[in-house]
mmCIF file of C-alpha atoms in Angstrom:
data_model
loop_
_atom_site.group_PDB
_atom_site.id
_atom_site.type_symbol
_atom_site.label_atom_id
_atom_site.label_comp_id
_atom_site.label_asym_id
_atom_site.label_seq_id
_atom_site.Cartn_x
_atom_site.Cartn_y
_atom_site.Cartn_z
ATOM 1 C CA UNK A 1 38.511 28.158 -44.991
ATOM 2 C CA UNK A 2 40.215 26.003 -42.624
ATOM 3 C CA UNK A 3 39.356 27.887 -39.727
ATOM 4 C CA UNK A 4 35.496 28.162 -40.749
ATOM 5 C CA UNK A 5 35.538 24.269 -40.996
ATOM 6 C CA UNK A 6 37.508 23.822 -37.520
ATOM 7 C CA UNK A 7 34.823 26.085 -36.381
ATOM 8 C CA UNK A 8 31.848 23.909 -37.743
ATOM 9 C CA UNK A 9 33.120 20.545 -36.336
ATOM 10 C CA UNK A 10 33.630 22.401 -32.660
ATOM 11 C CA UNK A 11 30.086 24.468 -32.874
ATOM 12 C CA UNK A 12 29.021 20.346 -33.855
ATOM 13 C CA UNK A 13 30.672 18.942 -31.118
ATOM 14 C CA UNK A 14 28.954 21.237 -28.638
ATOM 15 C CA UNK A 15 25.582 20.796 -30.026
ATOM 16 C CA UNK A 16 25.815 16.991 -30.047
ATOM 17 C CA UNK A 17 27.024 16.902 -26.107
ATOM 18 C CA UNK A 18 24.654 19.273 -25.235
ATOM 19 C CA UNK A 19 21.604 17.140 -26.894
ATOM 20 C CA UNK A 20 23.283 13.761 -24.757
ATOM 21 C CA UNK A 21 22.229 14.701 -21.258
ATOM 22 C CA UNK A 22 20.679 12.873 -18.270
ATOM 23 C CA UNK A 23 18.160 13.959 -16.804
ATOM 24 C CA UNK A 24 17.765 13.031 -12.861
ATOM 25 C CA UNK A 25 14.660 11.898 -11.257
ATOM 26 C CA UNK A 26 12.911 14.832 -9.835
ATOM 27 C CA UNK A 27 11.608 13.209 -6.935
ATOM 28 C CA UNK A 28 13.801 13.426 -3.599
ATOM 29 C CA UNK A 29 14.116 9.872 -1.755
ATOM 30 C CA UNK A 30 12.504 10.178 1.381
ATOM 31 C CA UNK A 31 11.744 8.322 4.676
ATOM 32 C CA UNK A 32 8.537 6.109 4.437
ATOM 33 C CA UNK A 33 6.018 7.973 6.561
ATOM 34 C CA UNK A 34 3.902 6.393 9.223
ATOM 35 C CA UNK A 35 0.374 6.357 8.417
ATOM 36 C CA UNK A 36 -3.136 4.928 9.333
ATOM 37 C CA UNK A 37 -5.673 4.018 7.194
ATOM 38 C CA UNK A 38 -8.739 5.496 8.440
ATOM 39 C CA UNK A 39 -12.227 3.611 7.976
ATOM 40 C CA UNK A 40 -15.502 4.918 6.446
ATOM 41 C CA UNK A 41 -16.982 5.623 9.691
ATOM 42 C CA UNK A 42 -14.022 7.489 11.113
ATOM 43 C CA UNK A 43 -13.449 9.948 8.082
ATOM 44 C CA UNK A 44 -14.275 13.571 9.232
ATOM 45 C CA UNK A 45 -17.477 14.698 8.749
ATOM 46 C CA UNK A 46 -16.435 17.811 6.792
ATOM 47 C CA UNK A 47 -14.039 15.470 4.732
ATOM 48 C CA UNK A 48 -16.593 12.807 4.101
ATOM 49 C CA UNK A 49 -18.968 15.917 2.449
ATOM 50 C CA UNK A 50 -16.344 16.504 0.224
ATOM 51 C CA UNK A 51 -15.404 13.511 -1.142
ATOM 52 C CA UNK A 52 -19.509 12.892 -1.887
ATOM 53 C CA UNK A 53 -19.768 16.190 -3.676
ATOM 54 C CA UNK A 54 -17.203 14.456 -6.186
ATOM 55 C CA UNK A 55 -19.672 12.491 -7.235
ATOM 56 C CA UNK A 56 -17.907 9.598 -8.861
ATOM 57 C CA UNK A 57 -15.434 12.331 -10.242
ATOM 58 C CA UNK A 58 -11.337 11.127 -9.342
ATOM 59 C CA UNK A 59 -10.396 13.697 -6.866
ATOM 60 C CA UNK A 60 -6.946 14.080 -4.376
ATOM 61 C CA UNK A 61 -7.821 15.927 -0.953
ATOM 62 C CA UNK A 62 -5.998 16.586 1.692
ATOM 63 C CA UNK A 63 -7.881 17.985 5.586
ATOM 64 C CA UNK A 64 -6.450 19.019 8.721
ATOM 65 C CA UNK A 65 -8.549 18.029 11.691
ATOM 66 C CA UNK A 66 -7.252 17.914 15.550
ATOM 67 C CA UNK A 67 -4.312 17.536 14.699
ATOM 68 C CA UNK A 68 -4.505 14.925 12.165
ATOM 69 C CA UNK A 69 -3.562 15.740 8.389
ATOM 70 C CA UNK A 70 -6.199 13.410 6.150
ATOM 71 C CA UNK A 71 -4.851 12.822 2.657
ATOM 72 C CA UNK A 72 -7.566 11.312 -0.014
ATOM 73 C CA UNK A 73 -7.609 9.993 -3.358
ATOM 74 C CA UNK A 74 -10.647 8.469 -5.192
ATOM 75 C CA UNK A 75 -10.488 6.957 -8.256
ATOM 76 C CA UNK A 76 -13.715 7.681 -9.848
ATOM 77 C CA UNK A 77 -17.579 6.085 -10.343
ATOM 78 C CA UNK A 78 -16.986 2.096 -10.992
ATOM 79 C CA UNK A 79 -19.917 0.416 -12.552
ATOM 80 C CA UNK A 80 -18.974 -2.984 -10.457
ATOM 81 C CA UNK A 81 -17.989 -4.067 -6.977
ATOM 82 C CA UNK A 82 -14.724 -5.649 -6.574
ATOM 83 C CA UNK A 83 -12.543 -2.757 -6.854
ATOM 84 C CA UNK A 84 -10.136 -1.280 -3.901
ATOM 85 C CA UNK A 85 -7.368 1.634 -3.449
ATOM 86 C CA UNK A 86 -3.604 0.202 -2.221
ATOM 87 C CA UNK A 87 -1.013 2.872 -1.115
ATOM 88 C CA UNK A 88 2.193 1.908 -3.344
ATOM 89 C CA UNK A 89 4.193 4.757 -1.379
ATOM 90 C CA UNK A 90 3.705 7.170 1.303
ATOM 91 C CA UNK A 91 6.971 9.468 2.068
ATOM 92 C CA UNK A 92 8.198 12.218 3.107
ATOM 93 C CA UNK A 93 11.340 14.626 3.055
ATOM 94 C CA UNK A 94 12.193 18.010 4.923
ATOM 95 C CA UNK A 95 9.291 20.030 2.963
ATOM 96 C CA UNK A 96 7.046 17.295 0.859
ATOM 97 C CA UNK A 97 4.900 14.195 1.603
ATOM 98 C CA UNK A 98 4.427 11.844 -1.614
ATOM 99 C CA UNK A 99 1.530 10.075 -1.677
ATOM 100 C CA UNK A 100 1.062 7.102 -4.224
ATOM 101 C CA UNK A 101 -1.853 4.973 -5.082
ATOM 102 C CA UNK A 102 -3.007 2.062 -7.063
ATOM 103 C CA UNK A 103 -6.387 0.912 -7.724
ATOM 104 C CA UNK A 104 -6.475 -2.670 -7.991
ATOM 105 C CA UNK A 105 -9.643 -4.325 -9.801
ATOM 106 C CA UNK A 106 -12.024 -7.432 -9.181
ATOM 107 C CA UNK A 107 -9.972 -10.649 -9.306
ATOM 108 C CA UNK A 108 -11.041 -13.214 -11.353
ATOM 109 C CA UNK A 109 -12.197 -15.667 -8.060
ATOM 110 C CA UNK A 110 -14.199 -12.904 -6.467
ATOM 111 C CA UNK A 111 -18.043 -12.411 -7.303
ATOM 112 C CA UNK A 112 -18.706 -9.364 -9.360
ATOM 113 C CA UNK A 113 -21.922 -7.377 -8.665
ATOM 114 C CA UNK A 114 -23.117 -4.863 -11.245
ATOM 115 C CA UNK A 115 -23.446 -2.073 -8.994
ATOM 116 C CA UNK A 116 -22.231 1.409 -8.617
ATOM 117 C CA UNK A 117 -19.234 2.431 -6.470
ATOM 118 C CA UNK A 118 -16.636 5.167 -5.808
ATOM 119 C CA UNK A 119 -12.657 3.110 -4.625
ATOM 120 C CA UNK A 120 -11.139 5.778 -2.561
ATOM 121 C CA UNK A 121 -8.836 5.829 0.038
ATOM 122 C CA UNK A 122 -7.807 7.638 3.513
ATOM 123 C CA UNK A 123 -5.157 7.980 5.175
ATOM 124 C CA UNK A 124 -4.300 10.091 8.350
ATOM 125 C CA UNK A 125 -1.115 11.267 9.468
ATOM 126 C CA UNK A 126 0.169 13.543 12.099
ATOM 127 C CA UNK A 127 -0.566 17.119 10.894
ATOM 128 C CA UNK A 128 2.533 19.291 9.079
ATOM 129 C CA UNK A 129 3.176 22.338 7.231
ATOM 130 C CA UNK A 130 4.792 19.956 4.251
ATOM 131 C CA UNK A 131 3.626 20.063 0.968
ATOM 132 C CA UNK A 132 1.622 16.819 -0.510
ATOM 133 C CA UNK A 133 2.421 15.287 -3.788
ATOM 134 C CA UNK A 134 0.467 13.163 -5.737
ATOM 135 C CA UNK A 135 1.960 10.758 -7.032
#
């Protein structure tokens, strides 16, 4: 009886210290990446097609031109103006490139026009064979 007992509390032990673990962050650090922001008139044409047949849908594309690999994200039909895309972090380790955005809304100062638009964002950096996380 003693031994079943002994038994018990140990089997209890193990279950309670295998329930109390921590759990790491799954993302690897990396070095922030050097990126440019490319303007509207400078996207790709193939890349610019894309991100129109979205239409107002989110979406998260990536496009290798000349060199160049073009990572977007769109955040969506807006029914006002006023609203713009911030990269929060771009990095990158030995395989993977993490891309993170915000989408920051009208500020209270700025005038507000009830008309239709699609915040996106793109960036272009030197082409790779990483993979791109979206953060």
């Amino acid at each position: 009886m003693k031994k079943a007992v002994l038994c018990f509390i140990c089997i209890g032990i193990l279950v309670l210290y295998t329930g109390c673990c921590v759990k790491k962050n799954q993302t690897e650090k990396g070095k922030e990446a050097k990126f440019t922001i490319v303007k509207e008139e400078l996207i790709p044409e193939e890349l610019e097609s894309e991100i129109k047949k979205q239409k107002g849908k989110p979406f998260r594309l990536t496009y290798e031109d000349k060199g160049m690999l073009y990572i977007a994200r769109g955040y969506g039909k807006k029914a006002t103006t006023g609203y713009s895309v911030k990269v929060k972090k771009c990095e990158e380790t030995e395989n993977t490139i993490y891309f993170h955005t915000n989408l920051i809304g009208p500020s209270k100062q700025e005038e507000i026009v009830k008309k239709a638009n699609n915040p996106h964002i793109v960036i272009a950096l030197p082409v790779s064979d990483k993979t791109v996380i979206f953060e």
